[in-house]
Amino acid sequence: MGAPKGASIKWFDTWARAAASGCAFCFFIGGRGIGKTFSTLLNHREEYLGGNTGRVIYMRISGAELDGASTPDDNPYKKINHKCGCDVEFLPAKKAKGYRICDLVRDPETGQIVKEIQIGVGRSLASFHNLRGVDFYDYDLIYFDEF
């Protein structure tokens, strides 16, 4: 994994380091803009669409921070969308507080969404205290951004 085909790695590759570590928990602390979020979410998307991993839980501390990340300007997938030509967006969850993270397939002529591939959910840490008896069987990655 790493850079998209034909590109060299120009970011901190968290995915490769986490895989090589063999640890259940990996913490990456570093400067802003070095690619910690980009690398993690890019590689998770590729692995999920390839059938190699489960969904992601993208977590922020508060609901307000999560709401901010769900906007087009602050979407953590914005650079991935640009580089890979995809359209990953945060859509409102249907039953729970938070968001569905969906890789959208649009009709090239109309721009209408023809398929939603849910690759994960966006939740705030504050909302987790309300969860009881939840099965996280289909989730392989919890990404806690900006703790």
Coordinates of N, CA, C and O in Angstrom, one line a residue:
M1 N 0.8 -1.2 0.0 CA 0.0 0.0 0.0 C 0.9 1.2 0.0 O 2.1 1.2 -0.1
G2 N 0.3 2.4 0.2 CA 1.1 3.6 0.2 C 0.5 4.6 -0.8 O -0.6 4.9 -0.8
A3 N 1.4 5.0 -1.7 CA 1.0 6.0 -2.7 C 0.1 5.4 -3.8 O 0.2 4.3 -4.1
P4 N -0.8 6.3 -4.4 CA -1.5 5.8 -5.5 C -0.6 5.4 -6.6 O 0.6 5.8 -6.7
K5 N -1.0 4.5 -7.5 CA -0.2 4.0 -8.6 C 0.5 5.1 -9.3 O -0.1 6.1 -9.7
G6 N 1.8 5.0 -9.5 CA 2.6 5.9 -10.3 C 3.1 7.1 -9.5 O 3.8 8.0 -10.0
A7 N 2.8 7.2 -8.2 CA 3.2 8.3 -7.3 C 4.2 7.8 -6.3 O 4.1 6.6 -5.9
S8 N 5.0 8.6 -5.8 CA 5.9 8.3 -4.8 C 5.3 8.7 -3.4 O 4.4 9.6 -3.4
I9 N 5.7 8.1 -2.4 CA 5.2 8.4 -1.0 C 5.7 9.7 -0.6 O 6.9 9.9 -0.5
K10 N 4.8 10.7 -0.3 CA 5.2 12.0 0.1 C 4.5 12.3 1.4 O 4.2 13.5 1.7
W11 N 4.2 11.3 2.2 CA 3.6 11.5 3.5 C 4.0 10.5 4.5 O 4.7 9.5 4.1
F12 N 3.7 10.7 5.7 CA 4.0 9.7 6.8 C 3.1 8.5 6.7 O 1.9 8.6 6.8
D13 N 3.7 7.4 6.3 CA 2.9 6.2 6.0 C 2.5 5.4 7.3 O 3.2 4.5 7.7
T14 N 1.4 5.8 7.9 CA 1.0 5.2 9.1 C 0.6 3.7 8.9 O 0.8 2.9 9.7
W15 N 0.0 3.5 7.8 CA -0.6 2.1 7.5 C 0.6 1.1 7.5 O 0.4 0.0 8.1
A16 N 1.6 1.4 6.8 CA 2.8 0.4 6.7 C 3.4 0.2 8.1 O 3.7 -0.9 8.5
R17 N 3.5 1.3 8.8 CA 4.2 1.2 10.2 C 3.3 0.5 11.1 O 3.8 -0.3 11.9
A18 N 2.0 0.7 11.1 CA 1.1 0.0 12.0 C 1.1 -1.5 11.6 O 1.1 -2.4 12.5
A19 N 1.0 -1.9 10.3 CA 1.0 -3.3 9.9 C 2.3 -4.0 10.4 O 2.3 -5.1 10.8
A20 N 3.4 -3.3 10.2 CA 4.7 -3.9 10.6 C 4.9 -4.0 12.1 O 5.6 -4.9 12.5
S21 N 4.2 -3.2 12.9 CA 4.4 -3.2 14.3 C 3.7 -4.5 15.0 O 4.2 -5.0 16.0
G22 N 2.6 -5.0 14.4 CA 1.9 -6.1 15.0 C 1.2 -5.8 16.2 O 0.7 -6.7 17.0
C23 N 1.1 -4.5 16.6 CA 0.4 -4.1 17.8 C -1.1 -3.9 17.6 O -1.5 -3.5 16.5
A24 N -1.8 -4.1 18.7 CA -3.3 -3.9 18.6 C -3.6 -2.4 18.6 O -4.6 -2.0 18.0
F25 N -2.8 -1.6 19.2 CA -3.0 -0.1 19.3 C -1.7 0.6 18.8 O -0.6 0.3 19.2
C26 N -1.9 1.6 17.9 CA -0.8 2.4 17.4 C -1.2 3.8 17.6 O -2.3 4.2 17.2
F27 N -0.3 4.6 18.1 CA -0.5 6.0 18.3 C 0.5 6.8 17.5 O 1.7 6.5 17.6
F28 N 0.0 7.7 16.6 CA 0.9 8.5 15.8 C 0.7 9.9 16.2 O -0.4 10.5 16.0
I29 N 1.7 10.5 16.7 CA 1.7 11.9 17.1 C 2.8 12.7 16.3 O 3.9 12.2 16.3
G30 N 2.4 13.7 15.6 CA 3.3 14.4 14.8 C 2.8 15.8 14.3 O 1.6 16.1 14.7
G31 N 3.5 16.5 13.6 CA 3.2 17.8 13.1 C 2.0 17.7 12.2 O 1.6 16.7 11.6
R32 N 1.4 18.9 12.0 CA 0.2 19.0 11.1 C 0.6 18.9 9.7 O 1.7 19.4 9.3
G33 N -0.2 18.2 8.9 CA 0.0 18.2 7.5 C 1.1 17.2 7.0 O 1.5 17.3 5.8
I34 N 1.5 16.3 7.8 CA 2.5 15.3 7.4 C 1.9 14.0 6.8 O 2.6 13.2 6.4
G35 N 0.6 13.9 6.9 CA -0.1 12.8 6.3 C -0.5 11.7 7.2 O -0.8 10.6 6.7
K36 N -0.7 11.9 8.5 CA -1.1 10.8 9.4 C -2.5 10.4 9.0 O -2.8 9.2 8.8
T37 N -3.4 11.4 8.9 CA -4.8 11.1 8.6 C -4.9 10.6 7.1 O -5.6 9.6 6.8
F38 N -4.3 11.3 6.2 CA -4.3 11.0 4.8 C -3.9 9.5 4.6 O -4.6 8.8 3.9
S39 N -2.8 9.1 5.1 CA -2.2 7.8 4.9 C -3.2 6.7 5.5 O -3.5 5.7 4.8
T40 N -3.7 7.0 6.7 CA -4.6 6.0 7.3 C -5.9 5.8 6.5 O -6.3 4.7 6.2
L41 N -6.5 6.9 6.2 CA -7.8 6.8 5.5 C -7.7 6.4 4.1 O -8.5 5.6 3.6
L42 N -6.6 6.8 3.4 CA -6.4 6.3 2.0 C -6.2 4.8 1.9 O -6.9 4.1 1.2
N43 N -5.3 4.3 2.8 CA -5.0 2.9 2.7 C -6.2 2.1 3.2 O -6.4 1.0 2.7
H44 N -6.9 2.6 4.2 CA -8.1 1.8 4.7 C -9.1 1.7 3.5 O -9.7 0.7 3.3
R45 N -9.4 2.8 2.8 CA -10.3 2.8 1.7 C -9.9 1.8 0.7 O -10.7 1.0 0.2
E46 N -8.7 1.8 0.3 CA -8.2 0.8 -0.7 C -8.3 -0.6 -0.2 O -8.8 -1.5 -1.0
E47 N -8.0 -0.9 1.0 CA -8.1 -2.2 1.6 C -9.5 -2.7 1.7 O -9.9 -3.8 1.4
Y48 N -10.4 -1.7 2.1 CA -11.8 -2.1 2.3 C -12.5 -2.4 0.9 O -13.1 -3.4 0.8
L49 N -12.2 -1.5 -0.1 CA -12.8 -1.8 -1.4 C -12.2 -3.0 -2.0 O -12.9 -3.7 -2.8
G50 N -11.0 -3.4 -1.6 CA -10.4 -4.7 -2.1 C -10.9 -5.9 -1.4 O -10.4 -7.0 -1.7
G51 N -11.7 -5.7 -0.3 CA -12.2 -6.8 0.4 C -11.2 -7.4 1.5 O -11.4 -8.5 2.0
N52 N -10.2 -6.6 1.8 CA -9.2 -7.0 2.7 C -9.3 -6.6 4.2 O -8.6 -7.0 5.0
T53 N -10.3 -5.7 4.5 CA -10.5 -5.2 5.9 C -11.9 -4.8 6.1 O -12.7 -4.7 5.1
G54 N -12.3 -4.6 7.3 CA -13.6 -4.2 7.7 C -13.7 -2.7 7.6 O -12.8 -2.0 7.2
R55 N -14.8 -2.2 8.1 CA -15.1 -0.7 8.0 C -14.3 0.0 9.1 O -13.7 -0.5 10.0
V56 N -14.3 1.4 8.9 CA -13.6 2.3 9.8 C -14.6 3.0 10.7 O -15.7 3.3 10.3
I57 N -14.2 3.3 11.9 CA -14.9 4.2 12.8 C -14.0 5.4 12.9 O -12.9 5.3 13.4
Y58 N -14.4 6.5 12.3 CA -13.7 7.8 12.4 C -14.2 8.6 13.5 O -15.4 8.9 13.6
M59 N -13.4 8.8 14.5 CA -13.8 9.4 15.8 C -13.2 10.7 16.1 O -12.0 10.9 15.9
R60 N -14.0 11.7 16.5 CA -13.5 13.0 17.0 C -14.0 13.1 18.5 O -14.9 12.4 18.9
I61 N -13.4 14.0 19.2 CA -13.8 14.2 20.6 C -15.2 14.6 20.8 O -16.0 14.0 21.5
S62 N -15.7 15.6 20.1 CA -17.0 16.2 20.3 C -17.9 16.1 19.1 O -17.3 15.9 17.9
G63 N -19.1 16.2 19.2 CA -20.1 16.2 18.1 C -19.8 17.4 17.2 O -19.9 17.3 16.0
A64 N -19.4 18.6 17.8 CA -19.1 19.8 17.0 C -17.9 19.5 16.1 O -17.9 19.9 14.9
E65 N -16.9 18.9 16.6 CA -15.7 18.6 15.8 C -16.1 17.6 14.7 O -15.6 17.8 13.5
L66 N -16.9 16.6 15.0 CA -17.3 15.7 14.0 C -18.2 16.3 12.9 O -18.0 16.1 11.7
D67 N -19.1 17.2 13.3 CA -19.9 18.0 12.4 C -19.0 18.8 11.5 O -19.3 18.9 10.3
G68 N -18.0 19.4 12.0 CA -17.0 20.2 11.2 C -16.4 19.3 10.1 O -16.2 19.7 9.0
A69 N -15.9 18.1 10.5 CA -15.3 17.2 9.6 C -16.2 16.7 8.5 O -15.8 16.2 7.5
S70 N -17.5 16.8 8.7 CA -18.5 16.3 7.7 C -18.8 17.3 6.6 O -19.5 17.0 5.7
T71 N -18.2 18.5 6.7 CA -18.5 19.5 5.7 C -17.5 19.4 4.6 O -16.4 18.8 4.7
P72 N -17.9 19.8 3.4 CA -17.0 19.7 2.2 C -15.6 20.3 2.4 O -14.6 19.8 2.0
D73 N -15.5 21.4 3.1 CA -14.3 22.1 3.3 C -13.3 21.4 4.3 O -12.1 21.4 4.1
D74 N -13.9 20.7 5.3 CA -13.1 20.0 6.3 C -13.1 18.5 6.3 O -12.7 17.8 7.2
N75 N -13.7 18.0 5.2 CA -13.8 16.5 5.0 C -12.4 15.9 5.0 O -11.6 16.3 4.2
P76 N -12.1 15.0 5.9 CA -10.7 14.4 6.0 C -10.4 13.6 4.7 O -9.2 13.3 4.5
Y77 N -11.4 13.3 3.9 CA -11.2 12.6 2.6 C -11.0 13.5 1.5 O -10.8 13.1 0.3
K78 N -11.0 14.8 1.7 CA -10.9 15.8 0.6 C -9.7 15.6 -0.3 O -9.8 15.5 -1.5
K79 N -8.5 15.4 0.3 CA -7.3 15.2 -0.5 C -7.4 13.9 -1.2 O -6.9 13.7 -2.3
I80 N -7.9 12.9 -0.5 CA -8.0 11.5 -1.1 C -8.9 11.6 -2.3 O -8.6 11.0 -3.4
N81 N -10.1 12.3 -2.2 CA -11.0 12.4 -3.3 C -10.3 13.1 -4.5 O -10.5 12.6 -5.6
H82 N -9.5 14.1 -4.2 CA -8.8 14.8 -5.3 C -7.8 13.9 -6.0 O -7.7 13.8 -7.2
K83 N -7.0 13.3 -5.2 CA -5.9 12.5 -5.7 C -6.4 11.2 -6.4 O -5.8 10.8 -7.4
C84 N -7.4 10.6 -5.9 CA -7.9 9.3 -6.4 C -9.1 9.4 -7.4 O -9.5 8.4 -7.9
G85 N -9.7 10.6 -7.5 CA -10.9 10.7 -8.3 C -12.1 10.0 -7.7 O -13.0 9.6 -8.5
C86 N -12.1 9.9 -6.4 CA -13.3 9.3 -5.8 C -14.2 10.4 -5.1 O -13.9 11.5 -5.2
D87 N -15.2 9.9 -4.5 CA -16.1 10.9 -3.8 C -16.6 10.3 -2.5 O -17.7 9.7 -2.4
V88 N -15.7 10.4 -1.5 CA -16.1 9.9 -0.1 C -16.6 11.1 0.7 O -16.0 12.1 0.8
E89 N -17.8 10.9 1.2 CA -18.5 11.9 1.9 C -19.1 11.4 3.2 O -19.4 10.2 3.3
F90 N -19.3 12.3 4.2 CA -20.0 12.0 5.4 C -21.5 12.3 5.2 O -21.9 13.4 4.9
L91 N -22.3 11.3 5.3 CA -23.8 11.4 5.1 C -24.4 11.2 6.5 O -23.9 10.4 7.3
P92 N -25.5 11.9 6.8 CA -26.1 11.7 8.1 C -26.5 10.2 8.3 O -27.0 9.5 7.4
A93 N -26.3 9.8 9.5 CA -26.6 8.4 9.9 C -28.2 8.3 9.9 O -28.9 9.3 10.2
K94 N -28.7 7.1 9.6 CA -30.1 6.9 9.5 C -30.8 6.7 10.9 O -31.9 7.2 11.1
K95 N -30.1 6.1 11.8 CA -30.7 5.8 13.1 C -29.9 6.3 14.3 O -30.5 6.7 15.3
A96 N -28.6 6.4 14.2 CA -27.8 6.8 15.3 C -27.2 8.2 15.1 O -27.3 8.8 14.0
K97 N -26.7 8.8 16.2 CA -26.1 10.1 16.0 C -24.7 9.9 15.3 O -24.0 9.0 15.7
G98 N -24.4 10.8 14.4 CA -23.2 10.7 13.7 C -23.4 10.6 12.2 O -24.4 11.1 11.7
Y99 N -22.5 9.9 11.5 CA -22.5 9.9 10.1 C -22.1 8.6 9.5 O -21.4 7.8 10.2
R100 N -22.6 8.3 8.3 CA -22.1 7.2 7.5 C -21.1 7.7 6.6 O -21.2 8.8 6.0
I101 N -19.9 7.0 6.5 CA -18.9 7.4 5.6 C -19.1 6.6 4.3 O -18.9 5.4 4.4
C102 N -19.4 7.2 3.2 CA -19.8 6.5 2.0 C -18.9 6.9 0.8 O -18.6 8.1 0.6
D103 N -18.5 6.0 0.1 CA -17.8 6.2 -1.2 C -18.9 6.2 -2.2 O -19.5 5.2 -2.5
L104 N -19.1 7.4 -2.8 CA -20.3 7.6 -3.7 C -19.9 7.3 -5.1 O -18.9 7.8 -5.6
V105 N -20.8 6.7 -5.8 CA -20.7 6.5 -7.3 C -21.8 7.3 -7.9 O -22.9 7.2 -7.6
R106 N -21.4 8.3 -8.8 CA -22.3 9.2 -9.4 C -22.5 8.9 -10.9 O -21.5 8.5 -11.5
D107 N -23.7 9.2 -11.4 CA -23.9 9.2 -12.8 C -23.1 10.3 -13.4 O -23.2 11.5 -13.0
P108 N -22.2 10.0 -14.4 CA -21.4 11.0 -15.0 C -22.1 12.1 -15.7 O -21.6 13.2 -15.8
E109 N -23.3 11.9 -16.2 CA -24.1 12.9 -16.9 C -24.9 13.8 -16.0 O -25.0 15.0 -16.1
T110 N -25.5 13.2 -15.0 CA -26.4 13.9 -14.1 C -25.8 14.3 -12.8 O -26.3 15.2 -12.1
G111 N -24.8 13.6 -12.4 CA -24.2 13.9 -11.1 C -24.9 13.3 -9.9 O -24.6 13.4 -8.7
Q112 N -26.0 12.6 -10.2 CA -26.9 11.9 -9.2 C -26.1 10.7 -8.6 O -25.5 10.0 -9.3
I113 N -26.3 10.5 -7.3 CA -25.7 9.3 -6.7 C -26.5 8.1 -7.2 O -27.7 8.0 -7.0
V114 N -25.7 7.1 -7.7 CA -26.3 5.8 -8.2 C -26.0 4.7 -7.2 O -26.7 3.7 -7.2
K115 N -24.9 4.9 -6.4 CA -24.6 3.8 -5.5 C -23.8 4.4 -4.3 O -23.0 5.3 -4.5
E116 N -24.1 4.0 -3.1 CA -23.4 4.3 -1.9 C -22.7 3.1 -1.3 O -23.4 2.1 -1.0
I117 N -21.4 3.2 -1.2 CA -20.6 2.1 -0.6 C -20.2 2.6 0.8 O -19.3 3.4 0.9
Q118 N -20.8 2.1 1.8 CA -20.5 2.5 3.2 C -19.2 1.9 3.6 O -19.1 0.7 3.8
I119 N -18.2 2.7 3.8 CA -16.8 2.2 4.2 C -16.6 2.5 5.7 O -15.6 2.0 6.2
G120 N -17.5 3.1 6.4 CA -17.4 3.4 7.8 C -18.4 4.3 8.4 O -19.4 4.6 7.7
V121 N -18.2 4.7 9.6 CA -19.1 5.6 10.3 C -18.2 6.7 11.0 O -17.0 6.5 11.3
G122 N -18.8 7.8 11.2 CA -18.2 8.9 11.9 C -18.9 9.1 13.2 O -20.2 9.2 13.2
R123 N -18.2 9.0 14.3 CA -18.9 9.2 15.6 C -18.0 10.1 16.5 O -16.8 10.2 16.3
S124 N -18.7 10.7 17.5 CA -17.9 11.5 18.5 C -17.7 10.6 19.7 O -18.5 9.7 20.0
L125 N -16.6 10.9 20.4 CA -16.3 10.1 21.6 C -17.4 10.4 22.6 O -17.8 9.4 23.4
A126 N -18.0 11.6 22.6 CA -19.1 11.9 23.6 C -20.3 11.0 23.4 O -21.1 10.8 24.3
S127 N -20.5 10.5 22.1 CA -21.7 9.7 21.8 C -21.5 8.3 22.2 O -22.5 7.5 22.3
F128 N -20.3 7.8 22.5 CA -20.1 6.4 22.8 C -20.6 6.0 24.1 O -20.9 4.8 24.3
H129 N -20.8 6.9 25.0 CA -21.4 6.6 26.3 C -22.8 6.1 26.3 O -23.3 5.4 27.1
N130 N -23.5 6.4 25.1 CA -24.9 5.9 25.0 C -25.0 4.5 24.3 O -26.1 4.0 24.2
L131 N -23.9 4.0 23.8 CA -23.9 2.7 23.1 C -23.9 1.5 24.1 O -23.1 1.5 25.0
R132 N -24.9 0.7 23.9 CA -25.0 -0.6 24.7 C -25.2 -1.7 23.8 O -26.1 -1.6 22.9
G133 N -24.5 -2.8 24.0 CA -24.8 -4.0 23.2 C -24.6 -3.9 21.7 O -25.3 -4.5 21.0
V134 N -23.6 -3.1 21.4 CA -23.3 -2.8 19.9 C -22.3 -3.9 19.5 O -21.3 -4.1 20.1
D135 N -22.5 -4.4 18.3 CA -21.6 -5.4 17.7 C -20.7 -4.7 16.7 O -21.2 -4.2 15.7
F136 N -19.4 -4.7 16.9 CA -18.5 -4.0 16.0 C -17.7 -5.1 15.2 O -16.6 -4.9 14.7
Y137 N -18.4 -6.2 14.9 CA -17.8 -7.3 14.1 C -17.3 -6.8 12.8 O -16.2 -7.3 12.4
D138 N -18.0 -5.9 12.1 CA -17.5 -5.6 10.7 C -16.6 -4.3 10.7 O -16.4 -3.8 9.6
Y139 N -16.1 -3.9 11.9 CA -15.2 -2.8 11.9 C -13.8 -3.3 12.3 O -13.6 -4.0 13.3
D140 N -12.8 -2.9 11.5 CA -11.4 -3.3 11.8 C -10.5 -2.2 12.3 O -9.4 -2.4 12.7
L141 N -11.0 -1.0 12.1 CA -10.2 0.2 12.4 C -11.0 1.3 13.1 O -12.1 1.6 12.7
I142 N -10.4 1.7 14.3 CA -11.0 2.9 14.9 C -9.9 4.0 14.8 O -8.8 3.8 15.3
Y143 N -10.2 5.0 14.1 CA -9.3 6.1 13.9 C -9.7 7.3 14.7 O -10.7 8.0 14.4
F144 N -9.0 7.6 15.8 CA -9.4 8.7 16.7 C -8.5 9.9 16.3 O -7.3 9.9 16.5
D145 N -9.1 10.8 15.6 CA -8.4 11.9 15.0 C -8.3 13.1 15.9 O -9.4 13.5 16.4
E146 N -7.1 13.7 16.1 CA -7.0 14.9 16.9 C -7.4 14.8 18.3 O -8.1 15.5 18.9
F147 N -6.8 13.7 19.0 CA -7.1 13.6 20.4 C -6.3 14.6 21.1 O -6.5 15.0 22.1

